[in-house]
XYZ file of C-alpha atoms in Angstrom:
478
model
C 137.980 33.764 75.764
C 140.927 34.954 73.707
C 144.394 33.619 74.359
C 146.023 35.543 77.213
C 149.029 37.612 76.203
C 151.593 38.565 78.819
C 154.081 41.400 78.282
C 156.892 42.940 80.317
C 157.505 46.706 80.099
C 160.637 48.397 81.465
C 160.178 52.119 82.028
C 163.160 54.256 83.113
C 162.414 57.522 84.910
C 164.588 60.301 86.259
C 165.219 58.650 89.634
C 163.935 55.096 89.289
C 163.144 52.331 86.856
C 160.500 49.655 87.089
C 159.294 46.515 85.413
C 155.545 46.211 84.836
C 154.038 42.841 83.931
C 150.679 42.972 82.138
C 148.166 40.361 81.059
C 145.478 40.873 78.404
C 142.717 38.349 77.746
C 141.163 40.147 74.798
C 139.053 42.480 76.929
C 140.601 43.033 80.356
C 144.087 44.418 80.965
C 145.715 43.790 84.349
C 149.072 45.282 85.305
C 151.420 44.692 88.222
C 154.725 46.294 89.137
C 157.062 43.397 89.813
C 160.389 45.182 90.229
C 161.508 48.724 91.063
C 165.069 49.984 91.274
C 167.021 53.208 91.591
C 168.249 55.081 88.539
C 171.044 57.197 89.989
C 173.347 58.932 87.510
C 176.577 60.165 89.034
C 179.835 61.952 88.294
C 182.474 59.530 87.008
C 185.560 60.109 84.884
C 184.749 63.784 84.547
C 181.156 63.418 83.357
C 177.646 62.933 84.701
C 176.804 59.375 83.594
C 174.199 56.636 83.561
C 175.133 53.694 85.800
C 174.472 51.346 82.921
C 176.021 48.176 84.359
C 173.943 48.436 87.532
C 170.788 49.150 85.538
C 171.408 46.217 83.185
C 171.744 43.972 86.249
C 168.413 45.288 87.541
C 166.810 44.530 84.182
C 167.990 40.939 84.471
C 166.535 40.741 87.992
C 163.221 42.026 86.661
C 163.228 39.413 83.914
C 163.882 36.686 86.491
C 161.032 37.919 88.691
C 158.649 38.084 85.733
C 158.742 34.373 84.998
C 156.897 33.581 81.760
C 155.938 36.340 79.336
C 155.427 36.710 75.590
C 157.354 39.915 74.917
C 159.509 42.629 76.430
C 159.991 46.327 75.595
C 161.976 49.297 76.940
C 161.424 53.053 77.116
C 163.535 55.915 78.481
C 163.798 59.644 78.016
C 165.219 60.880 74.725
C 168.591 62.053 73.371
C 171.026 59.901 75.446
C 172.978 57.022 73.909
C 175.802 54.523 74.225
C 178.592 53.836 71.734
C 179.689 50.335 70.710
C 183.009 49.378 69.161
C 183.419 47.088 66.143
C 183.107 44.038 68.437
C 179.845 45.263 69.941
C 181.323 46.295 73.285
C 180.146 49.420 75.088
C 183.043 51.879 74.988
C 182.115 53.812 78.130
C 179.177 54.436 80.460
C 176.652 56.626 78.600
C 176.732 60.321 79.467
C 173.585 61.935 80.894
C 171.994 64.884 79.096
C 172.414 67.028 82.230
C 176.198 66.821 81.841
C 177.893 70.145 81.057
C 179.870 68.907 78.045
C 177.464 70.456 75.517
C 177.912 74.031 76.744
C 178.588 76.248 73.738
C 177.902 73.477 71.203
C 174.694 75.012 69.868
C 176.506 78.242 69.042
C 179.329 76.366 67.315
C 176.872 74.330 65.239
C 175.017 77.462 64.158
C 178.287 78.867 62.815
C 178.158 76.065 60.250
C 174.399 75.580 59.749
C 171.760 78.309 59.764
C 169.190 77.841 62.560
C 166.245 77.847 60.146
C 168.016 75.318 57.932
C 168.770 73.062 60.913
C 165.181 73.222 62.114
C 163.841 72.718 58.599
C 166.028 69.639 58.187
C 165.032 67.973 61.465
C 161.954 69.686 62.933
C 163.463 69.363 66.408
C 163.583 72.198 68.925
C 167.213 73.357 69.044
C 168.340 72.436 72.562
C 171.858 71.832 73.836
C 170.859 68.462 75.317
C 170.037 66.961 71.912
C 172.076 64.047 70.555
C 173.470 66.213 67.784
C 175.184 68.533 70.255
C 176.330 65.678 72.460
C 178.091 64.210 69.408
C 179.626 67.569 68.523
C 180.987 67.733 72.071
C 182.484 64.263 71.630
C 184.022 65.282 68.312
C 185.741 68.226 69.979
C 186.562 66.802 73.412
C 187.054 63.050 72.832
C 187.781 62.536 69.123
C 189.582 59.267 69.822
C 186.411 57.811 71.360
C 184.340 58.844 68.368
C 186.922 57.274 66.085
C 186.670 53.930 67.909
C 182.873 53.950 67.870
C 181.130 51.835 65.277
C 177.469 51.918 66.393
C 175.305 54.349 68.334
C 172.403 52.896 70.315
C 169.895 55.105 72.060
C 169.255 54.055 75.644
C 166.118 51.897 75.194
C 167.780 50.134 72.262
C 170.945 49.696 74.337
C 168.995 47.917 77.075
C 167.353 45.668 74.485
C 170.799 44.901 73.048
C 172.185 44.101 76.501
C 169.611 41.348 77.081
C 169.333 39.989 73.550
C 172.230 41.038 71.333
C 169.717 42.598 68.899
C 170.770 45.996 67.547
C 168.095 48.446 66.426
C 167.241 52.130 66.273
C 163.540 52.686 67.017
C 161.952 55.671 65.267
C 160.431 57.643 68.166
C 163.679 57.746 70.125
C 165.621 58.486 66.932
C 163.475 61.569 66.331
C 164.806 63.220 69.512
C 168.342 63.361 68.088
C 168.006 66.447 65.837
C 169.485 64.352 63.026
C 166.402 62.660 61.562
C 164.536 63.829 58.482
C 160.938 63.576 59.674
C 159.474 63.726 56.185
C 161.315 60.612 55.017
C 161.919 58.938 58.379
C 165.586 58.526 57.470
C 168.818 59.935 58.833
C 169.854 63.273 57.388
C 173.305 62.281 56.161
C 173.858 65.642 54.448
C 173.555 67.367 57.813
C 175.888 64.819 59.404
C 178.488 65.358 56.711
C 178.307 69.141 57.054
C 178.872 68.933 60.818
C 181.483 66.188 60.679
C 179.396 63.509 62.418
C 180.174 59.988 61.131
C 177.048 58.500 59.561
C 178.409 54.959 60.123
C 177.223 55.256 63.741
C 173.541 55.178 62.830
C 171.562 52.029 62.106
C 168.564 52.203 59.761
C 165.484 53.453 61.578
C 163.199 50.700 62.864
C 159.402 51.233 62.894
C 157.707 51.249 66.290
C 156.378 47.817 67.193
C 158.928 45.809 65.213
C 159.796 42.382 66.629
C 163.590 42.401 66.768
C 164.300 38.884 67.996
C 163.871 36.691 71.050
C 165.285 36.216 74.525
C 166.702 32.866 75.543
C 163.318 32.072 77.136
C 161.534 32.608 73.820
C 159.988 35.998 74.632
C 159.953 38.428 71.729
C 161.976 41.655 71.851
C 159.617 44.423 70.705
C 160.720 47.924 69.780
C 157.907 49.603 71.684
C 158.146 53.379 71.443
C 161.600 53.905 72.913
C 160.843 57.512 73.808
C 158.810 57.587 77.005
C 156.835 60.637 75.859
C 155.542 58.744 72.850
C 154.605 55.785 75.036
C 152.599 58.141 77.245
C 150.853 59.769 74.288
C 150.011 56.332 72.857
C 148.134 55.712 76.128
C 146.048 58.908 75.930
C 142.530 57.658 76.757
C 140.883 59.527 73.914
C 140.602 59.602 70.135
C 139.170 63.162 70.121
C 140.574 65.263 67.257
C 140.525 68.458 69.357
C 142.489 67.047 72.289
C 145.882 68.287 73.436
C 148.152 66.297 75.726
C 150.515 67.088 78.573
C 152.931 64.296 79.428
C 153.748 65.469 82.924
C 156.789 64.116 84.715
C 160.307 65.383 85.330
C 159.810 67.138 82.004
C 156.465 68.456 80.779
C 155.702 67.831 77.097
C 152.622 69.706 75.947
C 151.453 69.081 72.417
C 149.041 67.670 69.879
C 149.031 65.137 67.051
C 149.466 66.272 63.450
C 149.624 64.488 60.116
C 152.752 66.382 58.988
C 155.616 68.241 60.702
C 155.627 72.029 60.989
C 159.050 73.238 59.849
C 158.567 76.994 59.625
C 160.686 79.814 60.993
C 157.797 80.814 63.264
C 157.658 77.305 64.724
C 161.400 77.338 65.434
C 161.300 80.773 67.038
C 158.464 79.644 69.309
C 160.564 76.716 70.497
C 158.145 74.059 69.253
C 159.308 70.587 68.317
C 158.210 67.800 65.969
C 158.678 64.191 67.064
C 157.576 60.920 65.534
C 154.652 59.348 67.361
C 154.067 55.665 67.927
C 151.065 55.707 65.588
C 152.899 57.244 62.643
C 151.664 60.775 63.345
C 153.756 63.770 64.311
C 153.658 64.842 67.938
C 153.987 68.611 67.752
C 154.965 69.819 71.190
C 156.699 72.151 73.572
C 159.394 70.903 75.968
C 158.954 72.500 79.394
C 160.891 71.765 82.559
C 158.268 70.098 84.723
C 158.152 68.330 88.069
C 161.955 68.521 88.170
C 161.524 71.911 89.839
C 159.512 70.346 92.659
C 161.597 67.163 92.893
C 164.920 68.997 93.044
C 163.574 71.605 95.487
C 162.526 68.788 97.812
C 165.990 67.241 97.510
C 167.619 70.602 98.300
C 165.543 71.074 101.431
C 166.419 67.515 102.455
C 170.108 68.286 101.975
C 169.606 71.152 104.423
C 167.944 68.881 106.955
C 164.341 69.833 106.146
C 162.221 66.814 105.233
C 158.949 67.429 103.360
C 156.628 64.979 101.654
C 155.007 66.045 98.388
C 151.737 66.332 100.319
C 153.480 68.674 102.778
C 154.712 70.868 99.931
C 151.259 71.035 98.370
C 149.691 71.940 101.740
C 152.272 74.679 102.373
C 151.730 76.114 98.880
C 147.967 76.223 99.388
C 148.399 78.192 102.600
C 150.110 81.096 100.783
C 148.586 84.027 98.886
C 148.001 83.279 95.181
C 149.563 84.733 92.055
C 152.239 86.940 93.626
C 155.344 86.058 91.614
C 156.385 83.799 88.739
C 159.376 82.224 87.016
C 160.020 80.959 83.526
C 160.564 77.230 84.220
C 162.667 77.008 81.063
C 165.227 79.611 82.049
C 168.602 77.790 81.803
C 169.323 78.601 85.455
C 166.783 75.935 86.492
C 168.262 73.058 84.456
C 171.251 71.919 86.588
C 170.782 70.063 89.874
C 171.181 72.103 93.047
C 169.511 74.904 94.944
C 166.304 75.423 92.952
C 164.588 77.362 95.798
C 167.515 79.792 95.894
C 167.357 80.221 92.124
C 163.606 80.876 92.272
C 164.284 83.722 94.715
C 167.127 85.010 92.552
C 164.926 85.000 89.429
C 162.151 86.904 91.190
C 164.647 89.402 92.602
C 166.222 90.025 89.179
C 162.845 90.523 87.518
C 161.600 93.000 90.134
C 158.898 90.779 91.592
C 157.958 89.812 95.119
C 160.702 87.494 96.382
C 159.234 84.336 97.991
C 160.500 83.742 101.511
C 158.914 80.597 102.889
C 158.887 77.042 101.563
C 155.184 77.448 100.764
C 155.768 80.668 98.827
C 158.511 79.071 96.736
C 156.257 76.108 96.005
C 153.296 78.330 95.147
C 155.503 80.238 92.723
C 156.643 76.999 91.041
C 153.133 75.525 90.797
C 151.581 78.676 89.363
C 154.468 79.255 86.961
C 154.076 75.752 85.533
C 150.328 76.248 85.052
C 150.895 79.590 83.314
C 153.655 78.159 81.114
C 151.258 75.408 80.050
C 148.785 78.083 78.922
C 151.556 79.898 77.089
C 152.523 76.698 75.226
C 148.894 75.872 74.423
C 148.409 79.355 72.963
C 151.489 78.842 70.783
C 150.198 75.507 69.508
C 146.823 76.988 68.633
C 148.423 79.976 66.889
C 150.626 77.834 64.657
C 148.198 74.988 63.913
C 144.959 76.989 63.716
C 143.357 74.385 65.952
C 141.307 74.943 69.105
C 141.766 72.388 71.854
C 138.708 71.826 74.046
C 140.429 69.465 76.479
C 143.925 68.906 77.827
C 144.808 65.318 78.765
C 147.404 65.215 81.542
C 149.300 61.931 81.445
C 151.793 60.352 83.830
C 153.002 61.080 87.340
C 151.774 64.675 87.346
C 148.186 63.418 87.416
C 148.711 62.565 91.114
C 149.232 66.262 91.858
C 145.692 67.536 92.189
C 146.831 71.088 92.949
C 148.782 71.336 89.700
C 145.855 69.849 87.742
C 143.385 72.324 89.272
C 145.711 75.251 88.631
C 146.247 74.126 85.044
C 142.491 73.962 84.371
C 142.065 77.461 85.844
C 145.022 78.826 83.902
C 144.053 77.456 80.478
C 140.319 78.028 80.994
C 139.217 74.640 79.751
C 138.610 71.087 80.860
C 141.510 68.979 82.088
C 141.314 65.171 82.061
C 144.011 63.713 84.308
C 145.039 60.096 83.867
C 146.208 57.468 83.578
C 149.007 57.820 86.124
C 150.986 54.962 84.549
C 150.573 56.287 81.011
C 154.155 55.605 79.943
C 154.153 51.959 81.028
C 150.647 51.468 79.601
C 151.723 52.870 76.247
C 154.696 50.517 76.205
C 152.310 47.657 77.011
C 149.702 48.397 74.340
C 152.405 48.789 71.701
C 153.735 45.354 72.612
C 150.219 43.916 72.483
C 149.778 45.420 69.034
C 153.047 43.818 67.906
C 151.767 40.463 69.226
C 148.508 40.846 67.294
C 146.349 41.181 70.416
C 145.377 44.767 69.502
C 144.765 46.015 65.979
C 145.904 49.626 66.450
C 147.006 52.322 68.860
C 143.432 53.650 68.709
C 142.071 50.325 69.950
C 144.610 50.455 72.759
C 143.474 53.963 73.696
C 139.863 52.822 73.888
C 140.954 49.910 76.088
C 142.719 52.331 78.454
C 139.732 54.712 78.472
C 137.556 51.758 79.475
C 139.798 50.388 82.204
C 141.825 53.268 83.707
C 140.686 56.000 86.108
C 140.585 59.558 84.749
C 139.804 62.601 86.924
C 138.260 65.683 85.352
C 138.979 69.248 86.476
C 136.906 72.223 85.349
C 138.305 75.766 85.363
C 137.566 77.982 88.385
C 138.617 81.547 89.176
C 139.660 82.203 85.579
C 139.429 86.025 85.825
C 142.308 86.176 88.319
C 144.333 83.757 86.207
C 143.675 85.795 83.048
C 145.086 88.888 84.760
C 148.088 86.910 85.992
C 148.661 85.518 82.495
C 148.887 89.001 80.995
C 151.546 89.803 83.606
C 153.303 86.500 82.926
C 153.568 87.111 79.172
C 155.330 90.418 79.858
C 157.738 88.594 82.152
C 158.641 86.103 79.394
C 159.235 88.909 76.922
């Protein structure tokens, strides 16, 4: 039997974080959640912020609970960061991407840099949440803070620094910033200079899987894919060349793997994005607001004294008539926290559709709109790449939602393979195992996951009705 390798993966989600301890004996992978904690951003000092001190304390508790392990790695969502001063101290609690400080920043940036030039330089979908626009907001609103800052660390790298003192900038998380040249894998300092962003903030980009140093207990610090999407894609249980993926959580990221980025005007206008994958390939994808719509709707009903489980919401949606009204999940009105059900009704009213009245009707509208938006994104990917995708792999928490998986299969008219549920943590784990020499490649890790994890297949049903609805939906988006 091979030597057993034990790794500890910290995965930060929209409302919680957890520590997963995994053991691998050369053939069998066993995983156990050993610590879970809340991740509750809040308004402080005029901004919506990460509670970094509390989260760092929870990380230390997770490390204590884990006991002995060979390595540790962190992943979070993209774009957010902390700033260190010359002495390595965190200047302030990191600001959350849902903060309003970036309003108007995209327009101001495009007064200085043409949109096609910006996209061609970075390959990243131009979105106000991106690191670039957060820094432009800092430059305008808190120039003294930017002046004090010496080093920028993206959130997974900031957690690694907090426990080890090792500073790094892992490549997958760096590629969410809209400041990285994907062709060279280096920072685009010309773009920074043009927009007045100090290049001194950015460390050289570190390849995924680099061993950065060690904890006091001897465990190695591994720069697993810092971006949770890339962890999830690394855990896709397939090496099929005609497979597309949908990393389905608070955000939905639907895409495919390419050898090179697509930097065309058409790609930019379609809202497609290029990100660096954990295996050196480009993940070409569409960012879509995902389960946030369901999560925040549930929270809104709870605020009004109506308590529903996710199973309740699915049951109520199923009881309603199908395909009556739709929303564009990516309309900016659905991004901030608050009354999502009220905004769904407002959107339908403004667009001349049936206005959902009941909880079930609102949920049915959200579910069906997500499934149709997935088809819309898949069509865009196929148009630009010339590929045809025979299967869509749904990865992450959304795989637990059988209704959404069934609707997605019906909407896209092809096979859906849902699983693994814990794709993000598993990707983090296999990337650490690769860094430790226990796996030879991401592909070997994918085969391991395909062999050991449960995947549920959904075949399309009732496609004629969904085809008719899709034609209506495309007109709505136009």
